[in-house]
């Protein structure tokens, strides 16, 4: 069996080379499943439950895209990727899209030849300290020992921040978030720094969360979003407008509860266009007319997904902040469906 | 002449040794309190072990098995053992043991890996214990194909046609060697199966499938995980690396220049590269070399890399065994008129392998533990799953319980291998050098 798989793979290599020229959407449809790259586990964003079903805020984006294509939010193959393998997995075609809280940066977009289709979470790097340290601002951290994950943008941001404020610090390099939690709790470092969402999730697991505070300063911009390969703009459009549909749905008040009601027809032409009762937006994407209906129905609109996975009623307890709709003073904004 | 009155006429009866040098006390005096230095060390060690257990045992036993989340665990432990108590949250193991064992394998199909594991024990038994009937070895030979079918599912004709390739090779070897010589025989035995696997078997499988469709529900490699993944990769690596290692070790000692340089080059290249690098090659580089859309199973890629890696180490371990054999053994084999393969099979290898047992088993254990490195390329081995489990809001913050459980299971496997190797060494001891 093992040998046949190997040799069989070599044999079909030639055929596959020809087939790969077709569009990503055709490949996905032929396969019957969307291959979506996620993290190997990040609280609130992607994690398998006891039955092996993936859940989380990033996972929900994958499910929405799958629902838009197939009408079935479970038609996804989740492929866990690490920080080291994620970009090759996407570039080589192992996954069709990445929804793996990846920061949109210039080099990733331009040099690595990826296309970020939007932003589903505005994050930023913050600091957490024990209350007993008596610090209320990151500017007072001169001389602190800082637990920092190696090989990430957070490491560089930290160096920039301390240098521009003429402060010194002593880094305690760590490899994973779990290690950081243990080191921080054991007092090996005064400060733990990572993305603010990660800090909130970490703090929620402490035995006495009240003994630790997250400082108000956010020292970097970390816009996280799904991304696809260069070279297939139609596919990029599909993922982009699926995300936009979730965002617009919240803005227009389409929820998973009232969507069936609204689908019967409304006075709002944009809602009608999104839900496919008016116009032919789905057809333009190469999908059925009810693509956005399925995507929103899969897990709810953007706001519902936020509340369910990382919102204030979850243990992570993130407030909307920058991730509120533009009308509520946030940055979440979708171009019009027209 | 008078008799000397003080000469004994009979032996003094034997007495029991003094209480201070026999029994428990004697053993303790001899082994624990032999001189003040040893006494001191004993006391210090006992205090250290005692302190360790004093810290760890309450943590292990003041635990919660029923909670649904870490916070619930903490509440239950506080309720049961007082507000300052801290204990292990074994509830995470209870909830996730199936996932840690099988990964994302569909739960209604768990019987397949379990059956494969039980059959594996059956297939290993005749290899490991020579007093079992030798006919059972046929089952051991068939086992890899049965296991592959059980684990991956799909049509039964896939594994069977893979097996047919080996049969074709063997038949060609037997048919051609007597007529055209050994070299042509070997070439035919290699080319025949390759032609079969690449060109013919696909069609034959399709035809047979349409006539007699026997199939299990296929399971994707991506769903493999946990200890099942470690064992699958580890056992494949162990089973395949030994023969490859033997061939490489013999090749390295060969007088044929090309064979020798190929083997030396392979061994030194693989040994000079870290396993993680090879895994990255398997997971990412191959993806870029192969055309997009090629579905070359990631676990098979990893298995090949792990096998090649340990085969190189195995070759050097066996070469050590070959080098330890006295020259006279080779000469004796020549003097008996044995040809190269017969000499290897009957005289050299049995002795060389016996000498190498500790090294071979050491390599096996190392290989089995190295399977956890696949976590770095995003496969869900037990350590990878521990990250994934921690990514749930309920279990975020759990560290020691998961690692402790995984360490225990690995220890059981590695310790069994180690004990078996000691048994084998004792059994094969012939006291002739």
XYZ file of C-alpha atoms in Angstrom:
771
model
C 0.000 0.000 0.000
C 2.685 2.435 1.065
C 4.727 1.744 -2.022
C 1.736 2.009 -4.317
C 0.777 5.347 -2.858
C 4.299 6.574 -3.421
C 4.701 5.222 -6.911
C 1.141 6.015 -7.813
C 1.785 9.583 -6.784
C 4.816 9.735 -9.043
C 2.789 8.287 -11.878
C -0.045 10.790 -11.594
C 2.420 13.641 -11.260
C 2.413 14.208 -14.980
C -1.368 14.252 -15.207
C -1.693 16.542 -12.199
C 0.650 19.056 -13.775
C -1.869 19.572 -16.557
C -4.891 19.640 -14.268
C -3.372 22.241 -11.944
C -3.664 24.875 -14.636
C -7.416 25.002 -14.020
C -8.741 27.532 -11.508
C -8.631 26.950 -7.766
C -12.422 27.037 -7.580
C -12.683 24.249 -10.152
C -10.118 22.202 -8.220
C -11.996 22.712 -4.980
C -15.304 21.801 -6.602
C -13.798 18.692 -8.167
C -12.327 17.670 -4.826
C -15.602 18.271 -3.025
C -13.762 19.843 -0.088
C -11.984 23.065 0.716
C -8.448 22.645 2.056
C -8.053 25.358 4.635
C -4.821 26.025 6.520
C -5.291 26.850 10.207
C -3.003 27.015 13.235
C -2.111 23.888 15.142
C -4.084 25.449 17.973
C -4.689 29.000 19.187
C -7.270 29.812 21.823
C -10.392 31.335 20.331
C -9.100 31.252 16.755
C -8.682 27.568 15.951
C -8.804 24.436 18.082
C -10.259 20.930 17.750
C -12.829 19.878 20.342
C -12.979 16.444 21.961
C -14.617 14.996 18.840
C -11.979 16.450 16.550
C -14.284 19.158 15.186
C -12.418 22.399 14.602
C -13.815 25.559 16.147
C -12.756 29.156 16.385
C -12.810 32.569 14.780
C -10.406 31.708 11.944
C -12.060 28.336 11.475
C -15.371 30.134 10.981
C -13.941 31.956 7.949
C -12.992 28.618 6.383
C -16.453 27.250 7.098
C -18.100 30.305 5.567
C -16.079 29.904 2.354
C -16.924 26.207 2.209
C -20.587 27.009 2.754
C -20.481 29.626 -0.004
C -19.088 27.082 -2.455
C -20.850 23.888 -1.450
C -23.685 25.073 0.778
C -22.136 22.849 3.421
C -19.989 24.370 6.198
C -18.503 20.971 7.000
C -17.008 20.462 3.538
C -13.630 21.629 4.813
C -10.429 19.728 5.356
C -8.591 21.611 8.113
C -4.864 21.398 7.655
C -2.938 22.441 10.747
C 0.126 24.476 9.838
C 2.891 25.818 12.030
C 4.440 29.251 11.749
C 7.213 27.642 9.745
C 5.155 25.613 7.297
C 2.175 27.882 6.638
C 3.525 29.843 3.682
C 4.968 26.888 1.816
C 1.734 25.008 2.379
C -0.141 27.818 0.645
C 2.436 28.456 -2.067
C 2.682 24.786 -2.989
C -1.059 24.321 -3.262
C -1.388 22.015 -0.274
C -4.034 24.414 1.040
C -6.404 26.605 -0.970
C -6.426 29.408 1.576
C -4.883 30.261 4.909
C -6.982 31.534 7.784
C -4.285 31.341 10.368
C -4.124 34.676 12.200
C -1.385 35.842 9.911
C -0.289 39.467 10.037
C -0.633 41.348 6.777
C 2.779 42.824 6.043
C 4.406 44.271 2.955
C 6.891 41.462 2.420
C 4.345 38.702 2.876
C 2.027 40.371 0.406
C 4.603 41.391 -2.197
C 7.717 39.298 -1.789
C 6.110 35.980 -0.832
C 3.496 36.529 -3.570
C 0.365 36.162 -1.493
C -2.830 38.124 -1.563
C -4.409 39.142 1.726
C -8.097 39.310 0.943
C -9.096 41.365 3.961
C -8.750 41.740 7.689
C -10.861 39.732 10.067
C -9.147 40.838 13.262
C -7.168 43.957 14.149
C -4.655 42.880 16.743
C -1.693 44.627 18.326
C 1.120 43.718 20.634
C 0.591 44.413 24.335
C 2.157 43.737 27.720
C 0.967 41.817 30.746
C 2.504 42.292 34.210
C 1.697 41.082 37.713
C -0.289 43.655 39.652
C 2.267 43.441 42.434
C 4.830 45.037 40.146
C 2.939 48.287 40.551
C 3.302 49.330 36.927
C 0.523 51.138 35.125
C 2.192 52.019 31.829
C 4.599 50.286 29.484
C 6.806 53.364 29.662
C 7.713 52.376 33.235
C 9.178 49.032 32.232
C 12.825 50.165 32.080
C 15.137 47.316 33.090
C 12.385 44.663 33.108
C 12.879 41.030 32.144
C 10.526 40.206 29.281
C 9.284 36.785 28.159
C 9.218 36.880 24.380
C 8.578 34.278 21.695
C 11.583 33.952 19.433
C 11.416 34.341 15.681
C 8.227 36.402 15.587
C 7.467 39.971 14.674
C 6.721 40.582 18.360
C 10.427 40.200 19.125
C 11.331 42.961 16.661
C 8.492 45.223 17.801
C 9.660 44.872 21.387
C 13.218 45.903 20.520
C 11.921 48.893 18.548
C 9.648 50.009 21.369
C 12.300 49.903 24.060
C 14.892 51.572 21.875
C 12.636 54.419 20.824
C 11.782 55.052 24.488
C 15.425 54.865 25.619
C 14.759 51.960 27.900
C 16.611 48.705 28.429
C 15.198 45.227 28.954
C 16.391 41.698 29.411
C 14.758 39.176 27.051
C 13.845 35.674 28.258
C 13.498 33.750 24.997
C 10.760 31.133 24.919
C 9.428 28.890 22.198
C 5.694 28.452 22.749
C 2.829 30.199 24.429
C 2.439 27.365 26.950
C 6.067 27.744 27.960
C 5.598 31.491 28.287
C 2.655 31.002 30.641
C 4.676 28.736 32.900
C 7.710 31.040 32.919
C 5.606 34.092 33.588
C 3.664 32.424 36.408
C 6.884 31.113 37.925
C 8.252 34.641 37.994
C 11.041 34.006 35.506
C 10.089 37.287 33.824
C 8.342 40.467 34.927
C 6.538 41.037 31.682
C 4.946 38.818 29.060
C 4.414 40.325 25.647
C 2.493 38.979 22.691
C -0.610 39.948 20.704
C -3.274 41.492 22.909
C -5.790 38.759 22.043
C -3.237 36.159 23.125
C -2.601 38.010 26.385
C -6.298 38.078 27.177
C -6.635 34.369 26.438
C -3.595 33.565 28.561
C -4.742 35.688 31.471
C -8.137 33.959 31.427
C -6.444 30.647 32.249
C -4.609 31.859 35.330
C -5.761 30.660 38.705
C -6.075 34.279 39.878
C -6.540 36.421 36.769
C -7.109 39.472 38.957
C -3.467 39.451 40.065
C -2.315 40.363 36.566
C -2.974 43.425 34.462
C -2.693 44.055 30.735
C -1.071 47.443 30.192
C -2.950 49.945 28.011
C -0.174 50.477 25.447
C -0.441 48.649 22.137
C 2.935 48.909 20.449
C 2.306 47.457 17.024
C -0.265 46.986 14.313
C -1.132 43.353 13.650
C -3.908 43.205 11.079
C -4.795 39.511 10.787
C -6.594 38.166 7.785
C -7.108 35.263 5.423
C -4.811 35.001 2.420
C -4.569 33.173 -0.903
C -1.899 32.677 -3.554
C -1.078 35.168 -6.252
C -2.190 34.151 -9.689
C -5.846 33.229 -9.273
C -7.727 36.476 -8.782
C -11.136 34.868 -9.212
C -10.441 32.667 -6.208
C -9.114 35.629 -4.229
C -12.325 37.508 -5.046
C -14.423 34.626 -3.797
C -12.679 34.502 -0.410
C -12.615 38.312 -0.115
C -16.324 38.735 -0.786
C -17.263 35.864 1.475
C -15.510 37.686 4.299
C -17.145 40.952 3.173
C -20.535 39.258 3.151
C -20.088 38.315 6.816
C -19.090 41.879 7.652
C -21.881 43.495 5.615
C -24.369 41.104 7.144
C -23.615 42.477 10.578
C -23.826 46.035 9.303
C -27.173 45.404 7.646
C -28.543 43.425 10.551
C -28.631 40.029 8.840
C -28.170 37.381 11.518
C -28.332 33.621 11.432
C -31.654 33.946 13.269
C -33.482 36.276 10.887
C -31.770 35.338 7.627
C -34.532 32.978 6.521
C -37.060 35.698 7.162
C -35.053 38.294 5.231
C -34.499 35.925 2.357
C -38.168 36.043 1.500
C -37.542 39.586 0.290
C -36.977 42.965 1.906
C -37.186 46.613 0.973
C -33.416 46.971 1.284
C -31.899 46.276 -2.142
C -28.418 45.580 -0.749
C -29.758 42.854 1.552
C -31.585 41.399 -1.412
C -28.445 41.475 -3.538
C -26.403 39.782 -0.819
C -28.978 37.084 -0.217
C -29.349 36.475 -3.920
C -32.993 37.414 -4.275
C -31.986 40.285 -6.544
C -29.191 40.579 -9.104
C -26.683 37.903 -10.013
C -23.687 38.466 -7.734
C -23.285 34.747 -7.058
C -23.124 33.978 -10.737
C -20.313 36.516 -11.179
C -18.250 34.611 -8.597
C -19.028 31.310 -10.282
C -21.283 30.275 -7.405
C -24.976 29.742 -6.883
C -27.242 32.696 -6.061
C -27.530 31.710 -2.393
C -23.755 31.653 -1.769
C -23.787 34.490 0.776
C -26.933 33.124 2.410
C -25.098 29.853 3.007
C -21.940 31.601 4.197
C -23.818 33.693 6.756
C -26.049 30.808 7.747
C -22.976 28.665 8.456
C -22.060 30.380 11.707
C -23.684 33.782 11.700
C -22.471 37.208 10.666
C -19.141 38.735 11.668
C -20.446 40.033 14.975
C -22.023 36.700 15.895
C -18.801 34.865 15.131
C -16.860 37.350 17.232
C -19.185 37.005 20.200
C -19.279 33.236 19.978
C -15.538 32.654 19.773
C -13.641 35.507 21.366
C -16.244 38.031 22.542
C -16.958 39.388 25.990
C -19.102 36.454 27.068
C -16.333 33.923 26.390
C -13.480 33.271 28.829
C -11.185 35.262 26.530
C -13.489 38.234 26.880
C -12.226 40.521 24.134
C -14.195 43.723 23.585
C -14.856 44.762 20.007
C -12.530 47.805 20.160
C -10.942 48.308 16.749
C -12.945 45.351 15.516
C -16.288 47.110 15.869
C -18.191 48.112 12.748
C -17.135 51.456 11.272
C -20.478 52.883 12.320
C -19.635 52.058 15.944
C -16.197 53.638 15.796
C -14.248 50.546 14.732
C -12.314 49.686 11.598
C -14.422 46.819 10.305
C -15.730 48.019 6.961
C -16.889 46.231 3.886
C -17.135 47.719 0.387
C -20.715 47.802 -0.889
C -22.389 44.850 -2.566
C -23.419 46.427 -5.815
C 51.868 -41.704 74.052
C 48.836 -39.878 75.245
C 46.294 -38.390 72.914
C 46.296 -34.601 72.637
C 43.111 -33.702 74.452
C 42.431 -30.513 72.548
C 42.370 -31.900 69.054
C 38.821 -31.976 67.784
C 37.485 -35.182 66.491
C 34.481 -33.819 64.687
C 33.598 -30.649 62.751
C 31.993 -27.732 64.537
C 28.405 -27.544 63.240
C 27.738 -24.704 60.808
C 26.134 -21.669 62.361
C 23.936 -19.099 60.815
C 25.852 -15.974 59.800
C 25.641 -13.136 62.355
C 22.492 -11.105 62.105
C 24.486 -8.030 61.111
C 25.685 -9.609 57.864
C 22.622 -11.516 56.747
C 19.067 -10.853 55.835
C 17.721 -7.367 55.412
C 20.181 -5.812 57.832
C 23.152 -7.461 56.187
C 21.983 -6.378 52.757
C 21.527 -2.815 53.963
C 24.932 -2.749 55.616
C 26.567 -4.065 52.511
C 24.719 -1.948 49.962
C 23.593 1.210 51.743
C 25.705 1.889 54.825
C 29.125 0.558 53.838
C 31.365 3.169 55.456
C 30.462 6.714 56.514
C 30.672 8.131 52.983
C 28.127 5.675 51.596
C 25.915 6.098 54.643
C 25.881 9.835 54.108
C 25.048 9.454 50.424
C 22.246 7.039 51.267
C 20.709 9.417 53.766
C 20.969 12.362 51.400
C 19.407 10.373 48.538
C 16.577 9.146 50.747
C 15.823 12.679 51.879
C 15.877 13.903 48.270
C 13.574 11.128 47.024
C 11.293 11.618 50.009
C 11.042 15.357 49.464
C 10.284 14.820 45.787
C 7.536 12.309 46.514
C 6.164 14.545 49.250
C 5.711 17.266 46.672
C 4.542 15.145 43.745
C 2.310 12.480 45.261
C -0.305 14.864 46.709
C -0.370 16.655 43.371
C -0.956 13.369 41.520
C -3.628 12.045 43.867
C -5.421 15.208 44.941
C -6.763 15.393 41.492
C -9.946 15.879 39.588
C -11.114 13.328 37.055
C -14.571 14.579 36.293
C -14.318 18.304 35.584
C -15.140 19.791 32.197
C -12.570 22.551 32.236
C -9.449 23.703 34.020
C -11.339 26.188 36.182
C -13.848 23.524 37.161
C -10.906 21.290 38.086
C -9.514 23.967 40.347
C -12.863 24.476 42.034
C -13.353 20.751 42.598
C -9.889 20.365 44.082
C -10.353 23.366 46.339
C -13.681 22.034 47.474
C -12.305 18.612 48.241
C -8.901 19.402 49.713
C -9.074 22.923 51.076
C -8.477 26.344 49.557
C -4.679 26.036 49.257
C -4.609 22.630 47.649
C -3.319 22.274 44.144
C -3.669 19.051 42.265
C -3.534 17.484 38.874
C -6.400 17.979 36.486
C -6.556 14.489 35.011
C -9.994 15.269 33.653
C -8.305 16.503 30.494
C -6.866 13.033 29.930
C -10.227 11.452 30.587
C -11.908 13.716 28.057
C -9.192 13.553 25.430
C -7.553 10.132 25.740
C -9.249 8.908 22.586
C -7.993 11.942 20.698
C -4.489 11.518 22.116
C -4.558 7.895 20.989
C -6.173 8.111 17.564
C -5.972 11.770 16.566
C -8.782 12.675 14.199
C -9.458 9.108 13.094
C -13.258 8.708 12.754
C -14.465 7.363 16.082
C -16.764 4.756 14.568
C -13.713 3.238 12.860
C -11.507 3.023 15.966
C -11.720 -0.761 15.734
C -9.468 -0.687 12.685
C -6.355 0.779 14.309
C -7.054 -1.305 17.414
C -7.260 -4.459 15.325
C -4.143 -3.438 13.439
C -2.328 -2.967 16.747
C -3.400 -6.360 18.082
C -2.431 -8.045 14.822
C 0.889 -6.211 15.031
C 1.583 -7.883 18.371
C 0.703 -11.190 16.730
C 2.957 -10.462 13.779
C 5.864 -9.442 15.975
C 5.641 -12.436 18.310
C 7.233 -15.040 16.007
C 9.973 -12.545 15.090
C 10.743 -11.741 18.698
C 10.419 -15.172 20.304
C 12.072 -18.054 18.510
C 10.213 -20.796 20.374
C 6.976 -20.014 18.519
C 6.161 -22.041 15.386
C 8.110 -20.748 12.390
C 5.073 -20.916 10.118
C 3.715 -17.849 11.863
C 6.405 -15.845 10.065
C 4.213 -15.967 6.959
C 1.679 -13.903 8.831
C 4.422 -11.468 9.861
C 5.348 -11.059 6.213
C 1.747 -10.357 5.208
C 1.091 -8.060 8.148
C 2.352 -4.775 6.611
C -0.209 -5.099 3.814
C -3.020 -5.993 6.207
C -2.110 -3.068 8.467
C -1.956 -0.597 5.603
C -5.377 -1.732 4.412
C -6.861 -1.505 7.900
C -5.414 1.908 8.658
C -5.940 3.681 5.339
C -8.907 1.666 4.131
C -9.885 1.785 0.478
C -9.940 -1.102 -1.923
C -8.426 -4.369 -0.778
C -6.811 -4.692 -4.190
C -4.389 -1.824 -3.530
C -2.389 -3.598 -0.798
C -2.762 -6.893 -2.641
C -1.269 -5.483 -5.811
C 1.576 -3.992 -3.769
C 2.131 -7.484 -2.384
C 1.931 -8.921 -5.882
C 4.833 -6.688 -6.846
C 7.035 -8.361 -4.251
C 5.892 -11.800 -5.385
C 6.683 -10.904 -9.004
C 10.129 -9.737 -7.976
C 10.827 -12.894 -6.041
C 9.527 -15.114 -8.839
C 11.725 -13.314 -11.382
C 14.724 -13.734 -9.099
C 14.108 -17.469 -8.818
C 13.369 -17.895 -12.532
C 16.218 -15.858 -14.025
C 19.118 -16.452 -11.655
C 19.775 -20.122 -12.537
C 19.693 -19.430 -16.281
C 21.278 -15.999 -16.707
C 23.276 -15.433 -13.521
C 22.843 -13.521 -10.285
C 23.296 -9.987 -11.616
C 20.601 -10.255 -14.274
C 18.392 -11.974 -11.730
C 18.693 -9.087 -9.292
C 18.120 -6.509 -12.031
C 14.986 -8.307 -13.188
C 13.790 -8.665 -9.600
C 14.068 -4.898 -9.139
C 12.725 -3.782 -12.529
C 9.820 -6.240 -12.669
C 8.004 -4.953 -9.587
C 8.680 -1.317 -10.524
C 7.093 -1.848 -13.928
C 4.211 -3.636 -12.258
C 3.595 -0.896 -9.667
C 3.936 2.065 -11.985
C 2.378 0.877 -15.216
C 0.197 -2.169 -14.713
C -1.139 -2.302 -11.170
C -3.393 0.757 -11.518
C -5.354 -0.800 -14.361
C -5.466 -4.203 -12.703
C -6.779 -2.655 -9.470
C -9.516 -0.851 -11.407
C -10.538 -4.012 -13.224
C -10.555 -6.150 -10.072
C -12.402 -3.417 -8.230
C -15.165 -3.435 -10.788
C -15.439 -7.239 -10.656
C -15.088 -7.900 -6.917
C -15.352 -4.648 -4.977
C -14.108 -5.282 -1.452
C -13.276 -2.049 0.298
C -13.093 -0.393 3.681
C -14.078 3.207 4.103
C -10.939 5.182 3.217
C -9.387 7.366 5.913
C -7.102 10.237 4.982
C -3.606 10.438 6.399
C -4.438 13.895 7.673
C -6.784 12.276 10.181
C -4.041 10.151 11.683
C -2.775 11.507 14.948
C -1.754 10.875 18.495
C 0.023 7.732 19.560
C -1.386 5.929 16.562
C 0.636 8.258 14.329
C 3.773 7.829 16.434
C 3.433 4.056 16.404
C 2.655 3.905 12.686
C 5.677 6.008 11.780
C 7.884 4.436 14.440
C 7.096 0.816 13.623
C 7.411 1.364 9.880
C 10.746 3.064 10.432
C 11.944 0.312 12.750
C 10.881 -2.536 10.501
C 12.176 -0.988 7.289
C 15.392 0.525 8.612
C 16.919 -2.747 9.839
C 17.131 -4.500 6.450
C 18.123 -1.278 4.685
C 20.734 -0.700 7.364
C 22.167 -4.198 6.902
C 22.393 -3.716 3.157
C 24.082 -0.336 3.609
C 26.548 -1.725 6.144
C 27.492 -4.565 3.792
C 27.676 -2.143 0.888
C 30.041 0.048 2.811
C 32.398 -2.896 3.308
C 32.094 -4.002 -0.293
C 35.046 -4.136 -2.667
C 32.916 -2.786 -5.520
C 33.825 0.884 -5.866
C 30.456 2.202 -7.021
C 28.431 0.283 -4.435
C 30.818 1.352 -1.740
C 30.826 5.044 -2.682
C 27.034 5.105 -2.987
C 26.614 3.611 0.460
C 29.249 5.821 2.080
C 27.803 8.891 0.398
C 24.256 8.061 1.486
C 25.211 7.273 5.073
C 27.400 10.306 5.534
C 24.899 12.635 3.882
C 21.957 11.472 5.977
C 23.955 11.402 9.181
C 25.237 14.886 8.494
C 21.738 16.372 8.231
C 19.390 16.884 11.188
C 16.142 14.919 11.095
C 14.158 18.155 11.310
C 15.732 19.294 8.058
C 14.684 16.062 6.386
C 11.164 16.490 7.731
C 11.016 19.989 6.324
C 12.173 18.616 2.990
C 9.378 16.061 3.201
C 6.708 18.548 4.123
C 7.585 21.665 2.167
C 10.399 21.224 -0.331
C 8.885 18.172 -2.012
C 5.657 20.126 -2.329
C 7.448 22.753 -4.339
C 9.330 20.287 -6.539
C 6.247 18.229 -7.294
C 3.664 19.931 -9.490
C 0.856 21.742 -7.650
C -2.083 19.528 -6.858
C 0.014 16.403 -6.502
C -1.422 14.457 -3.643
C 1.632 12.657 -2.317
C 0.600 11.483 1.102
C 2.372 13.513 3.795
C 2.634 10.615 6.240
C 4.177 8.368 3.612
C 6.671 11.144 2.885
C 7.520 11.393 6.567
C 7.800 7.610 6.892
C 10.256 7.491 4.012
C 12.390 10.240 5.533
C 12.361 8.710 9.006
C 13.244 5.308 7.568
C 16.141 6.666 5.534
C 17.376 8.604 8.544
C 17.424 5.673 10.914
C 18.733 3.308 8.217
C 21.898 5.400 8.020
C 22.425 5.149 11.762
C 21.529 1.473 11.693
C 24.155 0.855 9.027
C 26.859 2.297 11.242
C 25.709 0.303 14.262
C 25.834 -2.894 12.235
C 29.177 -1.960 10.738
C 30.415 -1.784 14.330
C 29.208 -5.334 14.832
C 30.894 -6.476 11.610
C 34.141 -4.807 12.621
C 34.084 -6.528 16.005
C 34.066 -9.990 14.423
C 37.491 -11.640 14.376
C 39.018 -11.939 10.917
C 39.117 -15.698 11.460
C 35.336 -15.938 11.132
C 35.436 -14.561 7.580
C 38.326 -16.848 6.720
C 36.567 -19.833 8.222
C 33.532 -19.109 6.068
C 35.781 -18.929 2.995
C 37.526 -22.148 3.997
C 34.167 -23.927 4.164
C 33.595 -22.893 0.555
C 30.554 -20.743 1.274
C 29.708 -18.027 -1.227
C 29.305 -14.422 -0.125
C 25.583 -14.479 0.686
C 25.736 -17.852 2.406
C 28.699 -16.718 4.491
C 26.829 -13.590 5.513
C 23.643 -15.448 6.275
C 25.093 -18.392 8.174
C 28.262 -17.090 9.812
C 28.809 -13.339 9.749
C 25.414 -11.727 10.281
C 24.176 -13.876 13.181
C 27.281 -12.945 15.148
C 27.486 -9.323 14.025
C 23.829 -8.673 14.768
C 24.155 -10.284 18.172
C 27.012 -7.952 19.043
C 25.013 -4.975 17.764
C 21.789 -5.651 19.690
C 22.243 -2.867 22.279
C 23.104 -0.381 19.540
C 20.232 -1.498 17.302
C 17.678 -1.233 20.071
C 19.152 2.123 21.067
C 18.567 3.328 17.516
C 14.993 1.947 17.582
C 14.208 3.754 20.817
C 15.725 6.961 19.487
C 13.700 6.629 16.287
C 10.466 6.070 18.178
C 11.018 9.144 20.299
C 12.083 11.189 17.270
C 8.622 10.669 15.781
C 7.438 13.510 18.024
C 9.443 15.876 15.816
C 6.728 15.640 13.165
C 4.856 18.170 15.281
C 7.105 20.823 13.730
C 5.642 20.201 10.290
C 2.088 20.419 11.600
C 1.265 16.726 12.004
C -0.775 15.960 15.087
C 1.416 13.595 17.066
C 0.737 13.470 20.842
C 2.800 16.596 21.467
C 1.117 18.420 18.605
C -2.242 17.400 19.994
C -1.305 18.713 23.418
C -0.917 22.147 21.822
C -4.249 21.743 20.076
C -5.959 20.636 23.286
C -4.509 23.609 25.136
C -5.958 25.843 22.440
C -9.424 25.080 23.750
C -10.726 27.636 26.158
C -11.568 24.876 28.633
C -8.090 23.438 28.801
C -5.847 26.403 28.109
C -3.162 26.509 30.787
C -2.826 22.749 31.297
C 0.766 21.653 30.878
C 2.083 19.043 33.294
C -0.834 16.635 33.071
C -0.636 16.303 29.279
C 3.130 16.080 29.090
C 3.191 13.691 32.034
C 0.693 11.359 30.398
C 2.502 11.439 27.056
C 5.841 10.827 28.758
C 4.390 7.858 30.635
C 3.094 6.210 27.470
C 6.376 6.759 25.647
C 8.258 5.406 28.632
C 6.185 2.225 28.603
C 6.994 1.595 24.934
C 10.684 2.427 25.201
C 11.155 0.506 28.443
C 9.545 -2.591 26.897
C 11.942 -2.376 23.960
C 14.856 -2.036 26.320
C 13.785 -5.027 28.443
C 13.288 -7.126 25.316
C 16.793 -6.344 24.133
C 18.196 -7.461 27.487
C 16.193 -10.690 27.267
C 17.533 -11.286 23.774
C 21.106 -10.650 24.821
C 20.802 -13.116 27.682
C 19.247 -15.709 25.434
C 21.881 -15.403 22.732
C 24.797 -15.384 25.147
C 27.077 -18.205 24.065
C 30.132 -17.386 26.189
C 32.542 -18.048 23.370
C 34.437 -14.806 23.522
